[in-house]
Short mmCIF file of C-alpha atoms and ligand atoms in Angstrom, two decimals:
data_model
loop_
_atom_site.label_atom_id
_atom_site.label_comp_id
_atom_site.label_asym_id
_atom_site.label_seq_id
_atom_site.Cartn_x
_atom_site.Cartn_y
_atom_site.Cartn_z
CA MET V 1 25.38 52.34 -36.76
CA THR V 2 21.84 51.34 -37.75
CA LYS V 3 21.68 48.13 -39.76
CA THR V 4 19.79 48.15 -43.05
CA GLU V 5 17.92 45.30 -44.78
CA HIS V 6 18.48 44.15 -48.37
CA HIS V 7 16.98 41.55 -50.68
CA VAL V 8 18.78 39.41 -53.25
CA LEU V 9 17.64 36.75 -55.70
CA GLY V 10 20.02 34.48 -57.58
CA LEU V 11 18.99 33.56 -61.13
CA SER V 12 20.48 30.30 -62.35
CA GLY V 13 19.00 30.45 -65.84
CA GLY V 14 16.60 27.66 -64.77
CA LYS V 15 12.82 27.71 -64.49
CA ASP V 16 12.35 27.87 -60.71
CA SER V 17 14.56 30.88 -59.96
CA THR V 18 13.09 32.65 -63.00
CA ALA V 19 9.53 31.99 -61.86
CA LEU V 20 10.51 33.28 -58.42
CA ALA V 21 11.81 36.50 -59.99
CA VAL V 22 8.47 36.89 -61.82
CA TYR V 23 6.58 36.09 -58.60
CA LEU V 24 8.50 38.63 -56.50
CA HIS V 25 9.57 41.44 -58.77
CA GLN V 26 6.56 43.58 -57.90
CA LYS V 27 6.25 42.41 -54.30
CA VAL V 28 9.92 43.22 -53.57
CA PRO V 29 10.72 46.17 -55.86
CA ASN V 30 14.18 46.82 -54.38
CA MET V 31 15.44 43.30 -55.12
CA THR V 32 19.06 42.86 -56.28
CA TYR V 33 19.26 40.12 -58.92
CA PHE V 34 22.45 38.24 -59.65
CA PHE V 35 23.74 35.42 -61.81
CA CYS V 36 26.89 33.49 -60.86
CA ASP V 37 28.68 33.29 -64.18
CA THR V 38 31.25 30.49 -64.38
CA GLY V 39 32.14 31.47 -67.96
CA GLU V 40 31.26 27.88 -68.90
CA GLU V 41 27.52 28.31 -69.38
CA LEU V 42 25.34 27.37 -72.32
CA PRO V 43 24.59 30.13 -74.87
CA GLU V 44 20.88 29.43 -74.26
CA THR V 45 21.32 30.50 -70.63
CA TYR V 46 22.60 33.97 -71.59
CA GLU V 47 19.74 34.32 -74.11
CA TYR V 48 17.24 33.36 -71.42
CA LEU V 49 18.71 35.89 -68.96
CA ASN V 50 18.37 38.59 -71.63
CA LYS V 51 14.73 37.64 -72.06
CA ILE V 52 14.14 37.84 -68.29
CA LYS V 53 15.76 41.29 -68.13
CA ALA V 54 13.68 42.56 -71.04
CA ARG V 55 10.36 41.16 -69.78
CA LEU V 56 10.74 42.21 -66.15
CA GLY V 57 12.72 45.39 -66.73
CA ILE V 58 15.33 44.37 -64.18
CA GLU V 59 19.12 44.57 -64.01
CA ILE V 60 21.11 41.42 -63.36
CA ASN V 61 24.54 41.49 -61.70
CA TYR V 62 26.78 38.94 -63.43
CA LEU V 63 29.18 37.63 -60.80
CA ALA V 64 32.28 36.08 -62.29
CA ALA V 65 34.92 34.15 -60.40
CA GLU V 66 38.28 35.96 -60.40
CA ARG V 67 39.85 32.89 -62.01
CA GLY V 68 38.31 30.55 -64.56
CA PHE V 69 37.62 26.82 -64.50
CA GLN V 70 41.05 25.86 -65.90
CA HIS V 71 42.81 27.69 -63.07
CA TRP V 72 40.79 25.85 -60.43
CA LEU V 73 41.24 22.53 -62.22
CA ASP V 74 45.01 23.04 -61.90
CA VAL V 75 44.67 24.04 -58.22
CA TYR V 76 42.67 20.85 -57.55
CA ASN V 77 45.40 18.78 -59.09
CA CYS V 78 43.43 17.97 -62.27
CA TYR V 79 40.59 16.22 -60.45
CA LEU V 80 37.39 16.98 -62.30
CA PRO V 81 34.65 18.13 -59.95
CA SER V 82 31.98 15.58 -59.06
CA PRO V 83 28.98 15.32 -56.72
CA GLN V 84 31.41 14.20 -54.00
CA ALA V 85 33.97 16.95 -54.71
CA ARG V 86 32.00 19.95 -55.84
CA TRP V 87 34.82 22.45 -55.72
CA CYS V 88 33.45 24.21 -58.82
CA THR V 89 30.34 25.42 -56.96
CA LYS V 90 32.40 26.68 -54.06
CA GLN V 91 35.09 28.47 -56.08
CA MET V 92 33.02 29.70 -59.00
CA LYS V 93 29.64 30.44 -57.44
CA ILE V 94 29.51 30.59 -53.64
CA LEU V 95 32.71 32.53 -52.91
CA PRO V 96 32.08 35.14 -55.67
CA LEU V 97 28.55 35.56 -54.31
CA GLU V 98 29.70 35.99 -50.72
CA ARG V 99 32.30 38.52 -51.88
CA PHE V 100 29.63 40.43 -53.82
CA ILE V 101 27.28 40.54 -50.82
CA LYS V 102 30.07 41.64 -48.49
CA ASP V 103 31.22 44.41 -50.87
CA LYS V 104 27.72 45.67 -51.58
CA PHE V 105 25.96 45.26 -48.26
CA GLY V 106 28.72 44.83 -45.65
CA ASP V 107 27.38 43.24 -42.48
CA ASN V 108 23.83 44.42 -43.01
CA THR V 109 20.97 41.95 -43.12
CA VAL V 110 20.48 40.35 -46.53
CA TYR V 111 17.43 38.23 -47.34
CA SER V 112 18.31 35.71 -50.02
CA TYR V 113 15.30 34.36 -51.94
CA ILE V 114 15.59 30.78 -53.21
CA GLY V 115 13.23 29.04 -55.66
CA ILE V 116 12.78 25.69 -53.90
CA ARG V 117 9.24 24.56 -54.68
CA ALA V 118 6.68 23.14 -52.26
CA ASP V 119 6.68 19.79 -54.15
CA GLU V 120 10.46 19.27 -54.00
CA PRO V 121 12.27 17.03 -51.55
CA GLN V 122 14.43 18.64 -48.91
CA ARG V 123 17.65 19.68 -50.63
CA GLU V 124 21.03 20.61 -49.41
CA GLY V 125 22.98 23.38 -51.07
CA TYR V 126 23.62 27.02 -50.81
CA LEU V 127 21.88 28.18 -47.71
CA SER V 128 24.47 30.64 -46.51
CA LYS V 129 26.36 30.12 -43.29
CA GLN V 130 27.02 33.87 -43.03
CA PRO V 131 24.97 35.10 -40.04
CA ASN V 132 23.73 38.24 -41.86
CA ILE V 133 22.38 36.28 -44.88
CA ILE V 134 18.92 34.89 -44.21
CA SER V 135 17.39 32.41 -46.67
CA LYS V 136 13.76 32.84 -47.69
CA LEU V 137 11.77 30.15 -49.51
CA PRO V 138 8.59 31.87 -50.78
CA PHE V 139 7.46 28.92 -52.97
CA ARG V 140 7.58 26.63 -49.94
CA ASP V 141 5.75 29.21 -47.81
CA ASP V 142 3.07 29.83 -50.45
CA ASP V 143 2.67 26.19 -51.56
CA ILE V 144 3.84 26.82 -55.14
CA ASN V 145 4.51 23.59 -57.05
CA LYS V 146 5.91 22.71 -60.47
CA GLU V 147 2.60 23.23 -62.30
CA ASP V 148 2.38 26.71 -60.76
CA VAL V 149 5.93 27.52 -61.85
CA ILE V 150 5.14 26.54 -65.44
CA ARG V 151 1.98 28.65 -65.34
CA ILE V 152 3.83 31.66 -63.87
CA LEU V 153 6.42 31.45 -66.66
CA ASP V 154 3.80 31.01 -69.40
CA GLU V 155 1.75 33.95 -68.16
CA SER V 156 4.82 36.19 -67.91
CA GLY V 157 5.66 35.58 -71.58
CA ILE V 158 9.11 34.32 -70.58
CA GLY V 159 8.30 30.62 -70.90
CA MET V 160 10.78 27.82 -70.28
CA PRO V 161 14.49 28.01 -71.12
CA LYS V 162 15.15 26.70 -74.65
CA TYR V 163 17.64 24.06 -73.49
CA TYR V 164 14.81 22.20 -71.70
CA GLU V 165 14.09 20.61 -75.10
CA TRP V 166 17.13 18.43 -74.48
CA ARG V 167 18.46 19.11 -71.00
CA SER V 168 16.75 19.33 -67.62
CA ARG V 169 18.98 21.84 -65.83
CA SER V 170 20.84 25.08 -66.06
CA GLY V 171 24.54 25.23 -65.22
CA CYS V 172 27.85 24.59 -66.92
CA TYR V 173 27.75 22.75 -70.27
CA PHE V 174 30.02 20.10 -68.75
CA CYS V 175 28.11 19.73 -65.50
CA PHE V 176 28.66 16.23 -64.10
CA TYR V 177 25.03 16.14 -62.96
CA GLN V 178 23.82 15.78 -66.52
CA ARG V 179 22.44 12.44 -67.71
CA LYS V 180 24.08 10.42 -70.46
CA TYR V 181 21.30 11.41 -72.87
CA GLU V 182 22.06 15.06 -72.16
CA TRP V 183 25.72 14.51 -73.06
CA VAL V 184 24.63 12.97 -76.36
CA LYS V 185 22.43 15.99 -77.03
CA LEU V 186 25.22 18.40 -76.04
CA ALA V 187 27.38 16.76 -78.73
CA GLU V 188 24.56 17.33 -81.22
CA GLN V 189 23.50 20.86 -80.17
CA HIS V 190 26.92 22.28 -79.29
CA PRO V 191 29.65 20.08 -80.77
CA GLU V 192 32.33 22.67 -79.92
CA LEU V 193 31.36 22.63 -76.23
CA PHE V 194 31.33 18.82 -76.20
CA GLU V 195 34.88 18.92 -77.61
CA LYS V 196 35.93 21.36 -74.89
CA ALA V 197 34.45 19.06 -72.23
CA LYS V 198 36.41 16.17 -73.76
CA GLN V 199 39.64 18.17 -73.53
CA PHE V 200 39.10 18.65 -69.79
CA GLU V 201 39.01 14.85 -69.50
CA GLN V 202 42.18 14.36 -71.45
CA GLU V 203 44.72 17.11 -71.04
CA HIS V 204 46.46 16.57 -67.72
CA SER V 205 50.11 17.13 -66.96
CA ASP V 206 50.14 13.99 -64.80
CA GLY V 207 49.10 11.92 -67.84
CA ARG V 208 46.03 10.56 -66.01
CA MET V 209 42.61 10.26 -67.65
CA TYR V 210 39.45 11.51 -65.94
CA SER V 211 35.82 11.20 -66.99
CA TRP V 212 32.81 13.43 -66.41
CA SER V 213 30.25 10.66 -66.67
CA ASP V 214 30.23 7.54 -64.49
CA GLY V 215 32.31 4.65 -65.77
CA GLU V 216 33.17 5.95 -69.26
CA THR V 217 34.84 8.76 -71.12
CA LEU V 218 32.84 11.09 -73.35
CA ASP V 219 34.23 9.34 -76.44
CA GLU V 220 33.04 5.97 -75.10
CA LEU V 221 29.67 7.45 -74.17
CA LEU V 222 29.20 8.95 -77.63
CA ALA V 223 30.06 5.61 -79.26
CA ARG V 224 26.96 4.24 -77.44
CA LYS V 225 24.73 7.09 -78.53
CA ASP V 226 22.20 4.93 -80.40
CA GLU V 227 21.65 2.79 -77.32
CA ILE V 228 21.37 5.88 -75.05
CA ILE V 229 18.86 7.55 -77.38
CA ALA V 230 16.83 4.32 -77.69
CA ASN V 231 16.60 4.06 -73.88
CA HIS V 232 15.53 7.67 -73.63
CA GLU V 233 12.86 7.17 -76.28
CA LYS V 234 11.46 4.16 -74.43
CA SER V 235 11.10 6.32 -71.29
CA LEU V 236 9.49 9.04 -73.39
CA ALA V 237 6.92 6.63 -74.84
CA ARG V 238 6.10 5.27 -71.34
CA HIS V 239 5.70 8.77 -69.97
CA LYS V 240 3.53 9.93 -72.91
CA LYS V 241 1.16 7.03 -72.21
CA LYS V 242 0.81 8.22 -68.61
CA LYS V 243 0.41 11.93 -69.51
CA PRO V 244 -0.76 12.07 -73.15
CA ASN V 245 -1.68 15.78 -73.10
CA GLN V 246 1.53 17.07 -71.61
CA ALA V 247 3.68 19.36 -73.81
CA LEU V 248 6.80 17.61 -75.09
CA ILE V 249 9.20 20.05 -73.41
CA HIS V 250 7.69 19.22 -69.98
CA THR V 251 7.69 15.48 -70.72
CA ILE V 252 11.40 15.55 -71.57
CA GLU V 253 12.19 17.53 -68.45
CA ASP V 254 10.11 15.10 -66.34
CA ILE V 255 11.83 11.98 -67.61
CA LEU V 256 15.33 13.44 -67.29
CA ASN V 257 14.47 14.33 -63.71
CA GLU V 258 13.06 10.84 -63.09
CA GLU V 259 16.39 9.36 -64.18
CA ASP V 260 18.18 11.43 -61.56
CA ASP V 261 19.66 9.69 -58.60
CA GLU V 262 21.54 12.74 -57.39
CA LEU V 263 19.94 15.97 -56.29
CA PRO V 264 21.88 18.89 -57.68
CA CYS V 265 23.07 21.89 -55.73
CA LEU V 266 20.91 24.92 -55.13
CA ALA V 267 23.62 27.34 -56.20
CA CYS V 268 23.59 26.04 -59.75
CA HIS V 269 20.35 24.48 -60.82
CA LEU V 270 17.16 26.16 -59.70
S1 LIG H 1 26.75 23.75 -62.89
FE1 LIG H 1 27.70 21.79 -62.30
S2 LIG H 1 29.83 21.96 -63.04
FE2 LIG H 1 28.99 24.05 -63.00
S3 LIG H 1 29.53 24.89 -61.00
FE3 LIG H 1 27.50 23.96 -60.77
S4 LIG H 1 27.86 21.83 -60.05
FE4 LIG H 1 29.79 22.65 -60.91
#
């Protein structure tokens, strides 16, 4: 049987994958868009996806894992996921995506477009190991950097996701990649989600205690919130001196990224 070719683009709710959708939606009109929905996303992410759909006139396939986070937490013996044990990405994003591609396209060739920019370091992550899924990196090929991404989003009328005012990445509200400042802001912006994240630290049948953030529980982290905010504001002031004309939303995103010592996974945060 003759093999056919298909094109897919995963939206994470972040700026790079969104800019890539804007960049390609006319060049690749038969693109299939998808969003891997863990069920633990920020409300701002769903709002942003609605805005993308409305502006570009596209459909998005929401791919949900068959079982939710609590189920997988039990399977993994209560160990919270971490950069070293990223079972959440595998169970809640990569496997649902591979199932979707298999069901929809079988063994046909699928080009998967990924929003890694030309100015980013080499990153590991979801570059599929399935032989029929071929990764394409148009921003790398066309030398598109962060400034270009911001411009593409501004010109499209979509703009940046709203959560960039206090958080630098898309993904689950409890993502362990977030900085301590972002946890403090989660408690302020979405106190109910912060409480849910705390419960995942605490409620284990084995009686053990786990923490999302290095070296302290969320309660301990929040008790230091004044110190964490003061440190963040010092970085902000330093950065504003270097780039006085930069919009605040971009400055915040820059400094949160500067504080990063871990590169996040491609499946979740582009
Ligand atoms: S966003 Fe973070 S917590 Fe959620 S699946 Fe991705 S790596 Fe895991």
